[in-house]
């Protein structure tokens, strides 16, 4: 089923959907950007068609709806930990294919790893349906095609936005009723088939190669460039790491909550245990750890895909202009050098 | 839906001071754990931390804790009758079934003795389970010695070498545990043995190398790791090394895997 809606009809659709779903989409927040007089685009509840930012990629990923920067796990008193409550209303997320694919990756960790299902992820994920936003081409940091994340079939609705309105494809019958007697039109979404940027992920299946790569001088560059701020992992579509901490409410020191807060392997202290030295004590160590997770370790554990969806948000957010695609290409060069060296032995 | 990180309140039955900074807390619970597994201990308002189960019995578990920070300092303020929260058990413990009928060599540094204590007590109470137990336990100094009574009792049952790093003590040796590896009668085992190593990371590293130097089969060595943990269920990422999660795949690892893990 396909429909073509003008702006007014699109607003009416959004109003009708909002009765049954909490609708999240990329939204512009004026003057909250990194530099003065710049905006930030991130996921938030939307009520009007014009609130939806479809023209450019959001600065922050759709994962923030499912795995917010911080959330309460338990409320406690002296003698009880009471579980926090999940959402009651179903959720509709407007997202590009990379962000939808990113959820399949987050789910491998949150809803599978080690046979444990994370209640806080799963109780939201169960409520989520996706409305795919046809991607109008991304930007010069995107490389979804290289990562195979440019396409998806995991959506209930597909939207193609324009200044005049939106074309819609309905693939999930649960949504048919919102379109009533509107005339049907032909619309099948298309996917980005080529990015400006192309990344070749190096073959790291050889243990000896990986070992040599870990101590390769290429990582040293990051000791002077990376300031270990963690902005890249906060912006990442797939990063999942968090730390739990207890907070007490100011007015009553006996009650409070156990909270989960996003954390980053790029920040010093991520692996530090009380009374022990850090294992990864330099920016170079931490960059190596992140890059190998995204482009080898995750896939080695879970199988089908790499952890990176090629959204380019880390490159976009890095204050030191460190590019993930350039870094992977440097890894490829180092791997070629290592393989040539091993072959000579 | 089951919540794998839900802490449950348990009553502290007893607090025993092993040394100035290492105390054993006995906690009332019916939970069953494998030797070498760990649990998450919680104190509301403060947080949680992973601690090995150091002994177990009918209706109780013991944890031997060093007070080094936020959570452990507050646990040290608790006394019998107080509440502590537990969740777990987590991780993979010692492969006790694989040790059955073999000569077992156990080498520990400091409180590294805690995660093997319950297995040692098992071997002490069921001597037919293994052919022999050789225990090398090292401590920094006399103040650091834990499980005094058990160390004495194990002398009767096992072949033991107890040592202090630099200090002297009656009936004890002086030196690092690595110095005593060559005294284990490896040749008499006929290849039928297993080796367990637990202690601080440098101790495990050098002990591993020393074992190999003594011709010990790399496939017969096991180690237990400690890493920063926030969740213990493979979600928070803090304990990950390469494609391995210490909380899920460990803390006990065969040396063939442990030696290749690069943090
Ligand atoms: C498998 C395993 C087994 C272990 N077994 C034992 C054992 O048998 N005995 C033993 O003594 N030790 C054991 N340890 C080590 C023990 O877990 C650590 O010593 C312990 O975690 C120290 O915790 P702490 O809270 O006292 O220290 P700290 O490091 O001071 O505190 C860490 C806690 O503080 C919180 N925190 C950190 N920063 C902040 C912040 N900025 N704001 C708010 N909260 C914060 C953390 O979330 C965490 O809860 C084991 C470790 C592992 C991994
Ligand atoms: S590593 Fe960078 S490009 Fe890859 S998914 Fe994360 S933010 Fe996107
Ligand atoms: S790569 Fe950039 S964004 Fe990431 S920690 Fe380093 S400086 Fe910060
Ligand atoms: S402790 Fe959280 S992933 Fe292992």
XYZ file of C-alpha atoms and ligand atoms in Angstrom:
681
model
C 0.000 0.000 0.000
C 1.279 3.468 -0.844
C 0.011 6.967 -0.206
C 1.024 10.527 -1.011
C 0.302 13.038 1.730
C 0.577 16.804 1.627
C 1.878 18.663 4.694
C -1.566 19.018 6.202
C -2.350 15.337 5.743
C 1.049 14.433 7.113
C 0.315 16.503 10.220
C -3.031 14.741 10.607
C -1.318 11.339 10.246
C 1.207 12.255 12.910
C -1.582 13.410 15.226
C -3.462 10.131 14.716
C -0.326 8.014 15.226
C 0.506 9.971 18.375
C -2.729 8.836 19.974
C -1.539 5.225 19.908
C 2.254 5.561 19.755
C 4.913 7.747 21.210
C 6.489 8.919 17.978
C 10.219 9.661 17.984
C 12.104 11.308 15.143
C 15.186 13.464 14.640
C 14.355 16.985 15.857
C 16.299 20.239 15.758
C 17.312 21.891 19.028
C 18.230 25.481 18.330
C 21.528 26.852 19.641
C 22.353 23.672 21.529
C 25.129 22.738 19.140
C 28.811 22.430 19.810
C 29.708 25.906 18.572
C 27.835 29.145 19.240
C 24.768 29.615 17.084
C 24.775 26.009 15.929
C 21.952 23.555 16.446
C 21.928 19.953 17.441
C 19.704 17.321 15.847
C 18.752 14.461 18.052
C 15.896 12.061 18.698
C 12.865 13.383 20.554
C 9.104 13.064 20.560
C 7.579 14.830 17.563
C 4.088 16.209 17.269
C 4.168 18.197 14.041
C 5.356 17.265 10.577
C 7.668 20.273 10.459
C 9.453 19.098 13.624
C 10.898 16.117 11.758
C 14.387 16.733 10.432
C 14.710 14.584 7.316
C 17.005 16.721 5.189
C 20.202 15.868 7.071
C 21.452 13.044 9.245
C 20.842 13.493 12.958
C 23.918 14.268 15.076
C 22.907 11.611 17.580
C 21.571 8.135 16.838
C 18.144 6.549 17.233
C 19.607 4.279 19.927
C 18.953 7.074 22.452
C 15.273 6.086 22.424
C 16.084 2.484 23.373
C 19.219 2.991 25.436
C 19.068 6.522 26.838
C 22.182 8.314 28.131
C 20.918 7.548 31.601
C 18.033 5.626 33.077
C 16.839 4.383 36.445
C 17.175 0.621 36.962
C 15.917 0.387 40.532
C 14.523 2.632 43.206
C 15.843 1.651 46.579
C 15.222 2.123 50.229
C 17.395 0.619 52.977
C 15.868 -2.814 52.487
C 14.530 -3.063 48.940
C 15.471 -2.620 45.292
C 12.287 -1.932 43.318
C 12.471 -2.222 39.549
C 11.801 0.928 37.531
C 8.843 0.866 35.135
C 9.094 0.584 31.361
C 7.034 2.433 28.765
C 3.312 1.640 28.620
C 2.591 3.099 25.217
C 3.922 1.531 22.018
C 6.749 3.420 20.320
C 7.192 4.355 16.676
C 10.714 5.415 15.686
C 11.418 7.207 12.427
C 14.875 6.071 11.423
C 17.183 5.658 8.464
C 18.318 2.133 7.490
C 21.666 2.501 9.327
C 19.904 3.272 12.612
C 17.479 0.361 12.158
C 20.348 -2.032 11.408
C 22.165 -0.662 14.464
C 19.368 -2.032 16.648
C 19.968 -5.555 15.383
C 23.552 -5.085 16.543
C 22.697 -3.631 19.959
C 20.199 -6.472 20.448
C 22.928 -9.124 20.041
C 24.604 -7.686 23.132
C 21.605 -6.587 25.194
C 19.202 -9.383 24.394
C 21.456 -12.346 23.809
C 25.024 -12.201 25.011
C 25.776 -14.943 27.516
C 22.150 -16.082 27.552
C 21.087 -13.050 29.610
C 18.374 -10.740 28.339
C 18.591 -7.189 29.580
C 15.172 -6.343 30.921
C 15.620 -2.601 30.436
C 16.422 -2.972 26.756
C 13.955 -5.711 25.984
C 10.956 -4.033 27.600
C 11.441 -1.026 25.304
C 12.445 -3.018 22.220
C 9.251 -5.082 22.444
C 7.247 -1.867 22.167
C 9.143 -0.455 19.177
C 8.121 -0.408 15.538
C 10.157 1.368 12.912
C 9.051 3.836 10.281
C 11.943 3.861 7.866
C 12.976 7.262 6.567
C 14.243 6.862 3.042
C 17.786 8.192 3.180
C 18.359 11.133 0.880
C 22.027 10.288 0.507
C 23.772 10.937 3.793
C 26.900 13.056 3.862
C 30.642 12.873 3.355
C 31.175 10.830 6.528
C 28.764 7.990 5.624
C 29.909 4.563 4.407
C 26.848 2.364 4.976
C 27.221 0.619 1.618
C 30.695 -0.616 2.609
C 29.225 -2.016 5.826
C 26.150 -3.529 4.137
C 23.760 -1.483 6.283
C 22.244 0.670 3.547
C 19.182 -1.591 3.290
C 16.624 -3.012 5.664
C 13.270 -4.726 5.566
C 12.611 -4.233 9.278
C 9.954 -1.516 9.101
C 6.201 -1.109 9.392
C 6.051 2.118 7.432
C 8.436 3.751 4.989
C 8.525 7.513 4.458
C 10.003 9.606 1.688
C 9.945 13.214 2.760
C 9.915 16.339 0.642
C 9.132 19.981 1.342
C 5.589 19.379 0.103
C 4.762 16.382 2.219
C 5.553 12.715 2.437
C 5.135 9.522 0.441
C 4.296 6.498 2.528
C 4.531 2.751 2.117
C 2.598 0.603 4.590
C 4.016 -2.870 5.112
C 2.392 -3.659 8.449
C -1.402 -4.025 8.408
C -1.643 -2.633 11.916
C -1.057 0.765 10.311
C -3.565 0.495 7.443
C -6.381 2.081 9.400
C -4.520 5.393 9.755
C -4.914 6.012 6.029
C -8.657 5.405 5.808
C -10.026 6.268 2.391
C -7.017 8.200 1.099
C -6.321 7.318 -2.551
C -3.526 4.780 -2.985
C -0.452 5.757 -4.952
C 2.653 3.891 -5.956
C 5.601 4.230 -3.633
C 8.356 1.748 -2.948
C 11.326 3.098 -1.008
C 14.759 3.049 -2.551
C 18.051 2.703 -0.748
C 21.385 4.465 -1.054
C 23.463 2.372 -3.468
C 26.761 4.244 -3.291
C 28.540 6.530 -0.843
C 31.265 9.013 -1.629
C 33.345 7.224 1.022
C 34.377 3.633 0.577
C 35.925 1.566 3.320
C 37.528 -1.830 2.971
C 37.494 -3.700 6.246
C 40.771 -5.603 6.532
C 40.801 -9.363 7.028
C 41.862 -9.859 10.650
C 41.055 -13.555 10.935
C 44.728 -14.484 11.429
C 45.703 -14.471 15.105
C 49.351 -13.607 14.393
C 48.305 -10.649 12.257
C 46.005 -9.382 15.004
C 48.721 -9.723 17.589
C 51.159 -7.737 15.478
C 48.495 -5.131 14.714
C 47.896 -4.484 18.412
C 51.469 -3.369 18.922
C 51.814 -1.666 15.523
C 53.129 1.934 15.650
C 50.062 3.203 13.740
C 48.162 3.627 17.023
C 50.759 6.028 18.477
C 49.358 8.852 16.362
C 46.284 8.916 18.592
C 48.313 9.714 21.685
C 48.798 13.208 20.321
C 45.486 13.533 18.463
C 42.747 11.891 20.526
C 41.819 13.771 23.710
C 39.853 10.787 25.103
C 36.648 12.793 25.375
C 34.306 9.939 24.427
C 32.220 12.080 22.058
C 32.619 9.430 19.340
C 31.097 6.625 21.377
C 28.199 8.750 22.646
C 27.341 9.571 19.027
C 27.848 5.992 17.852
C 24.766 4.162 16.598
C 25.851 0.880 18.145
C 28.016 1.533 21.236
C 26.346 -0.091 24.239
C 28.681 0.350 27.226
C 27.419 1.742 30.492
C 28.306 2.058 34.157
C 25.847 1.667 37.001
C 25.863 4.047 39.926
C 23.687 4.737 42.897
C 22.377 8.230 43.498
C 20.642 9.486 46.609
C 17.807 11.959 46.399
C 18.815 15.227 48.053
C 15.919 15.566 50.463
C 15.964 12.037 51.891
C 19.321 10.303 52.220
C 17.647 6.911 52.751
C 16.087 6.635 49.298
C 17.434 6.965 45.807
C 17.982 5.084 42.609
C 20.429 2.767 40.912
C 21.095 4.331 37.560
C 22.694 3.201 34.340
C 24.819 5.857 32.668
C 26.428 5.654 29.222
C 30.153 5.145 29.481
C 32.966 5.085 26.974
C 35.974 2.859 26.392
C 37.708 5.994 25.059
C 37.752 7.663 28.470
C 40.548 7.004 30.981
C 39.502 4.726 33.840
C 37.024 2.609 31.843
C 38.912 -0.551 32.760
C 40.339 0.590 36.089
C 39.726 -1.547 39.157
C 40.188 -0.319 42.682
C 43.850 -0.550 43.650
C 45.038 -1.751 40.227
C 46.798 -0.144 37.336
C 44.805 0.591 34.199
C 45.189 -1.975 31.428
C 44.669 0.539 28.618
C 46.375 3.636 29.928
C 46.909 5.606 26.709
C 44.652 7.098 24.013
C 46.420 4.807 21.537
C 45.473 1.689 23.544
C 41.889 2.840 23.820
C 41.551 3.686 20.124
C 42.956 0.269 19.186
C 40.423 -1.346 21.551
C 37.463 0.542 20.053
C 38.440 0.095 16.410
C 39.128 -3.631 16.775
C 35.788 -4.100 18.539
C 33.912 -2.382 15.721
C 35.807 -4.126 12.917
C 36.758 -7.524 14.306
C 35.905 -8.547 17.871
C 32.129 -8.087 17.711
C 31.866 -10.126 14.526
C 34.191 -12.799 15.928
C 31.756 -13.270 18.800
C 28.353 -12.802 17.190
C 28.845 -13.851 13.593
C 27.033 -12.163 10.805
C 28.029 -8.498 10.705
C 30.576 -6.006 11.946
C 29.560 -3.735 14.797
C 29.969 -0.537 12.760
C 27.051 0.504 10.539
C 29.048 3.205 8.772
C 26.852 6.075 9.951
C 29.880 8.367 10.258
C 28.561 10.064 13.386
C 31.797 9.470 15.292
C 33.765 11.245 12.575
C 31.204 14.033 12.529
C 31.332 14.607 16.292
C 35.067 14.276 16.921
C 36.504 17.639 18.038
C 39.938 16.522 16.829
C 38.734 15.624 13.319
C 39.620 11.966 13.723
C 37.892 10.044 10.946
C 36.845 6.442 11.514
C 37.003 5.632 7.796
C 40.526 7.057 7.496
C 41.492 5.060 10.601
C 40.172 1.802 9.133
C 42.066 2.496 5.938
C 45.227 2.973 8.050
C 44.514 -0.374 9.710
C 44.271 -1.939 6.251
C 47.648 -0.484 5.285
C 49.197 -1.736 8.537
C 47.701 -5.197 8.002
C 49.113 -5.385 4.481
C 52.521 -4.406 5.839
C 52.265 -7.023 8.615
C 51.174 -9.754 6.207
C 54.031 -8.956 3.841
C 56.437 -9.111 6.797
C 55.075 -12.460 7.981
C 55.279 -13.888 4.448
C 58.991 -13.039 4.282
C 59.745 -14.942 7.488
C 10.338 -10.984 32.370
C 13.175 -12.145 34.640
C 15.568 -9.404 35.642
C 19.113 -10.836 35.777
C 20.436 -7.852 37.756
C 17.839 -7.823 40.548
C 19.648 -7.819 43.927
C 18.132 -9.848 46.773
C 18.483 -8.943 50.456
C 20.451 -11.439 52.590
C 21.372 -11.408 56.265
C 24.995 -11.332 57.359
C 25.537 -14.222 59.790
C 29.121 -13.615 60.797
C 32.115 -11.385 60.143
C 35.563 -12.908 60.571
C 38.712 -10.770 60.434
C 41.324 -12.712 58.448
C 43.776 -9.805 58.453
C 43.572 -6.033 58.948
C 42.217 -5.457 55.448
C 40.674 -8.801 54.510
C 37.535 -9.918 56.253
C 35.280 -12.875 55.567
C 31.527 -12.264 55.566
C 29.197 -15.238 55.968
C 25.806 -14.525 54.416
C 22.566 -16.456 54.742
C 21.307 -17.755 51.393
C 20.204 -20.960 49.674
C 21.927 -20.063 46.427
C 24.104 -22.808 44.974
C 27.333 -21.836 43.276
C 30.112 -23.578 41.378
C 33.597 -23.374 42.860
C 35.293 -20.275 41.448
C 32.120 -18.401 40.517
C 31.462 -14.879 41.776
C 28.499 -12.768 42.840
C 27.621 -9.075 42.759
C 27.384 -7.585 46.250
C 25.218 -4.500 46.606
C 24.871 -1.777 49.172
C 22.021 0.658 48.449
C 23.239 4.280 48.000
C 26.798 3.085 47.337
C 26.847 0.592 44.474
C 27.903 -2.943 43.733
C 31.057 -4.951 43.169
C 31.997 -8.478 42.072
C 33.334 -10.782 44.801
C 34.296 -14.455 44.560
C 32.529 -17.009 46.687
C 35.287 -18.152 49.071
C 33.359 -20.915 50.842
C 29.896 -22.429 50.839
C 27.797 -24.566 53.122
C 24.253 -25.456 54.026
C 22.287 -22.197 53.795
C 25.288 -19.861 53.595
C 28.010 -18.471 51.366
C 31.223 -16.734 52.371
C 32.972 -13.813 50.733
C 36.467 -12.736 51.646
C 36.742 -9.054 50.924
C 39.572 -6.538 50.855
C 38.462 -2.988 51.683
C 39.788 -0.880 48.854
C 37.031 1.531 47.873
C 33.504 2.771 48.044
C 31.452 -0.401 48.258
C 33.956 -2.550 50.119
C 34.557 0.169 52.734
C 30.854 0.274 53.541
C 30.630 -3.524 53.634
C 33.325 -3.353 56.332
C 30.928 -1.273 58.481
C 28.412 -4.143 58.476
C 28.085 -6.606 61.335
C 26.172 -9.844 61.961
C 22.450 -9.252 61.580
C 22.840 -6.479 58.990
C 21.575 -6.813 55.423
C 23.660 -7.109 52.288
C 22.238 -7.516 48.765
C 23.363 -10.286 46.422
C 22.832 -11.223 42.817
C 24.356 -14.103 40.905
C 26.143 -16.467 40.820
C 27.930 -15.475 37.643
C 30.667 -16.708 35.360
C 32.425 -19.995 34.788
C 34.220 -21.526 37.755
C 36.903 -24.192 38.028
C 36.341 -27.304 35.869
C 36.309 -29.534 38.972
C 35.082 -32.539 36.975
C 38.184 -32.346 34.794
C 40.390 -32.246 37.899
C 38.924 -35.474 39.323
C 41.427 -38.319 39.620
C 44.393 -36.075 38.801
C 47.287 -34.519 40.691
C 46.195 -30.921 41.285
C 48.732 -28.122 41.724
C 47.346 -24.833 43.072
C 49.475 -21.683 43.105
C 48.076 -18.507 44.690
C 49.273 -14.972 45.382
C 47.733 -13.002 48.269
C 43.916 -13.005 48.346
C 44.018 -15.029 45.147
C 43.526 -17.827 47.638
C 39.865 -16.768 48.097
C 38.507 -18.015 44.755
C 40.137 -21.453 45.235
C 39.377 -21.811 48.955
C 36.043 -23.591 48.483
C 37.603 -26.039 46.016
C 40.506 -26.700 48.418
C 37.999 -27.427 51.187
C 36.185 -29.806 48.854
C 39.418 -31.709 48.140
C 40.245 -31.713 51.865
C 36.877 -33.219 52.785
C 36.827 -35.713 49.897
C 40.454 -36.867 49.576
C 39.567 -39.609 47.069
C 38.472 -37.062 44.524
C 42.005 -36.268 43.356
C 45.322 -38.132 43.417
C 47.118 -35.366 45.316
C 47.016 -31.647 46.001
C 50.139 -29.486 45.930
C 49.510 -25.967 47.217
C 51.932 -23.051 46.868
C 50.559 -19.953 48.643
C 52.468 -16.691 48.759
C 51.723 -13.512 50.694
C 53.454 -10.156 50.700
C 54.076 -10.207 54.461
C 52.746 -11.689 57.669
C 49.963 -9.078 57.913
C 48.607 -10.208 54.563
C 48.044 -13.847 55.534
C 44.407 -14.993 55.346
C 42.605 -18.230 56.299
C 45.131 -19.009 59.088
C 43.177 -21.983 60.426
C 42.641 -23.555 57.031
C 46.275 -23.059 55.995
C 47.227 -25.076 59.093
C 44.620 -27.774 58.404
C 45.628 -28.085 54.734
C 49.211 -28.849 55.836
C 47.893 -32.189 57.114
C 46.056 -33.062 53.915
C 48.040 -31.527 51.096
C 51.645 -31.037 50.181
C 52.102 -27.337 50.950
C 54.642 -24.572 50.457
C 53.731 -21.299 52.207
C 55.892 -18.260 51.586
C 56.300 -14.560 52.344
C 57.767 -12.337 49.625
C 60.593 -10.805 51.702
C 59.920 -11.527 55.360
C 60.713 -14.608 57.388
C 58.295 -16.703 59.435
C 58.657 -19.990 61.279
C 57.833 -22.942 59.045
C 57.401 -20.587 56.065
C 59.685 -19.960 53.113
C 60.877 -16.591 51.830
C 60.532 -15.669 48.162
C 58.032 -15.253 45.332
C 55.800 -18.221 44.492
C 57.560 -18.556 41.132
C 60.717 -19.625 42.994
C 59.011 -22.797 44.251
C 57.467 -24.058 41.009
C 60.509 -26.267 40.355
C 59.975 -28.052 43.689
C 56.714 -29.602 42.507
C 57.430 -33.274 41.564
C 56.195 -32.810 37.993
C 57.941 -35.956 36.729
C 56.103 -38.163 39.225
C 52.661 -37.128 37.881
C 52.949 -39.200 34.693
C 51.308 -36.335 32.810
C 48.135 -36.760 34.833
C 47.818 -33.328 36.433
C 46.103 -29.919 36.354
C 47.495 -26.574 37.488
C 45.508 -23.661 38.925
C 47.001 -20.167 39.212
C 45.303 -17.149 40.868
C 46.735 -13.850 42.008
C 47.501 -10.317 40.839
C 48.052 -10.007 37.036
C 51.891 -9.830 37.186
C 52.018 -12.864 39.496
C 49.867 -14.895 37.069
C 51.931 -13.783 34.098
C 55.277 -14.763 35.626
C 53.933 -17.961 37.143
C 52.614 -18.990 33.712
C 56.052 -18.424 32.164
C 57.783 -20.288 35.010
C 55.431 -23.262 34.579
C 56.251 -23.479 30.886
C 59.963 -23.257 31.728
C 59.468 -26.314 33.957
C 57.998 -28.250 31.080
C 54.399 -28.026 32.289
C 51.869 -28.749 29.531
C 50.239 -25.464 28.501
C 46.909 -27.265 28.039
C 46.789 -28.235 31.716
C 46.963 -24.757 33.269
C 43.978 -22.695 34.470
C 43.777 -19.102 35.679
C 41.147 -16.812 37.162
C 40.913 -13.189 35.988
C 39.658 -10.013 37.614
C 38.510 -7.121 35.502
C 36.378 -4.041 36.039
C 32.729 -5.095 35.992
C 29.523 -3.169 36.161
C 26.879 -5.702 35.162
C 28.331 -9.265 35.319
C 25.882 -10.331 32.576
C 27.657 -9.334 29.355
C 26.000 -5.979 28.815
C 28.101 -3.117 30.209
C 31.275 -3.882 28.259
C 33.729 -3.038 31.049
C 35.196 -6.540 31.337
C 35.530 -7.239 27.619
C 38.908 -8.268 26.216
C 38.865 -8.886 22.434
C 35.792 -11.064 21.758
C 35.858 -12.419 25.310
C 33.720 -11.246 28.212
C 35.424 -12.043 31.518
C 32.071 -12.019 33.352
C 30.536 -14.611 30.993
C 33.392 -16.678 29.575
C 35.533 -16.374 32.734
C 36.610 -15.524 35.330
C 38.282 -18.944 35.036
C 40.094 -19.481 31.728
C 42.333 -22.182 30.315
C 45.838 -20.705 29.975
C 45.750 -21.335 26.217
C 43.047 -18.650 26.031
C 44.246 -16.469 28.914
C 47.750 -15.944 27.506
C 46.380 -14.551 24.227
C 44.019 -12.022 25.796
C 45.377 -8.514 25.212
C 43.385 -5.906 27.131
C 35.458 -11.950 39.195
C 35.968 -11.083 40.315
C 36.144 -11.624 41.568
C 36.614 -10.831 42.621
N 36.749 -11.402 43.842
C 37.146 -10.634 44.880
C 37.244 -11.180 46.191
O 36.973 -12.368 46.412
N 37.645 -10.380 47.195
C 37.953 -9.054 46.983
O 38.295 -8.364 47.948
N 37.881 -8.502 45.754
C 37.478 -9.258 44.699
N 37.387 -8.685 43.448
C 37.796 -7.281 43.273
C 36.668 -6.374 43.711
O 35.573 -6.518 42.840
C 37.094 -4.894 43.730
O 38.089 -4.718 44.665
C 35.875 -4.056 44.083
O 35.081 -3.875 42.929
C 36.194 -2.716 44.643
O 34.965 -2.045 44.789
P 34.808 -0.736 45.608
O 33.476 -0.197 45.383
O 35.140 -0.964 47.024
O 35.882 0.158 44.975
P 35.790 1.479 44.063
O 36.528 1.235 42.872
O 36.064 2.631 44.941
O 34.364 1.698 43.611
C 33.787 1.133 42.512
C 32.313 1.423 42.692
O 32.068 2.786 42.717
C 31.238 3.167 41.648
N 31.781 4.420 41.096
C 32.941 4.570 40.477
N 33.087 5.860 40.103
C 31.982 6.520 40.526
C 31.527 7.872 40.457
N 32.270 8.801 39.848
N 30.340 8.195 41.007
C 29.583 7.263 41.614
N 29.959 5.968 41.695
C 31.130 5.609 41.166
C 31.241 2.019 40.714
O 30.045 1.914 40.007
C 31.449 0.859 41.628
O 30.230 0.457 42.154
C 36.921 -9.458 42.392
C 36.761 -8.915 41.122
C 36.291 -9.703 40.084
C 36.121 -9.108 38.734
S 31.897 3.480 14.746
Fe 31.373 5.492 13.857
S 30.625 5.020 11.787
Fe 30.614 3.082 12.929
S 28.517 2.908 13.770
Fe 29.777 3.913 15.361
S 29.514 6.135 14.973
Fe 28.785 5.059 13.128
S 38.343 9.907 18.686
Fe 37.691 12.065 18.835
S 35.633 11.959 19.748
Fe 36.606 9.959 20.133
S 37.583 10.168 22.176
Fe 39.159 10.710 20.645
S 39.000 12.969 20.462
Fe 37.101 12.280 21.452
S 30.766 -7.051 33.578
Fe 29.414 -6.047 32.206
S 29.952 -7.026 30.342
Fe 31.099 -8.174 31.783
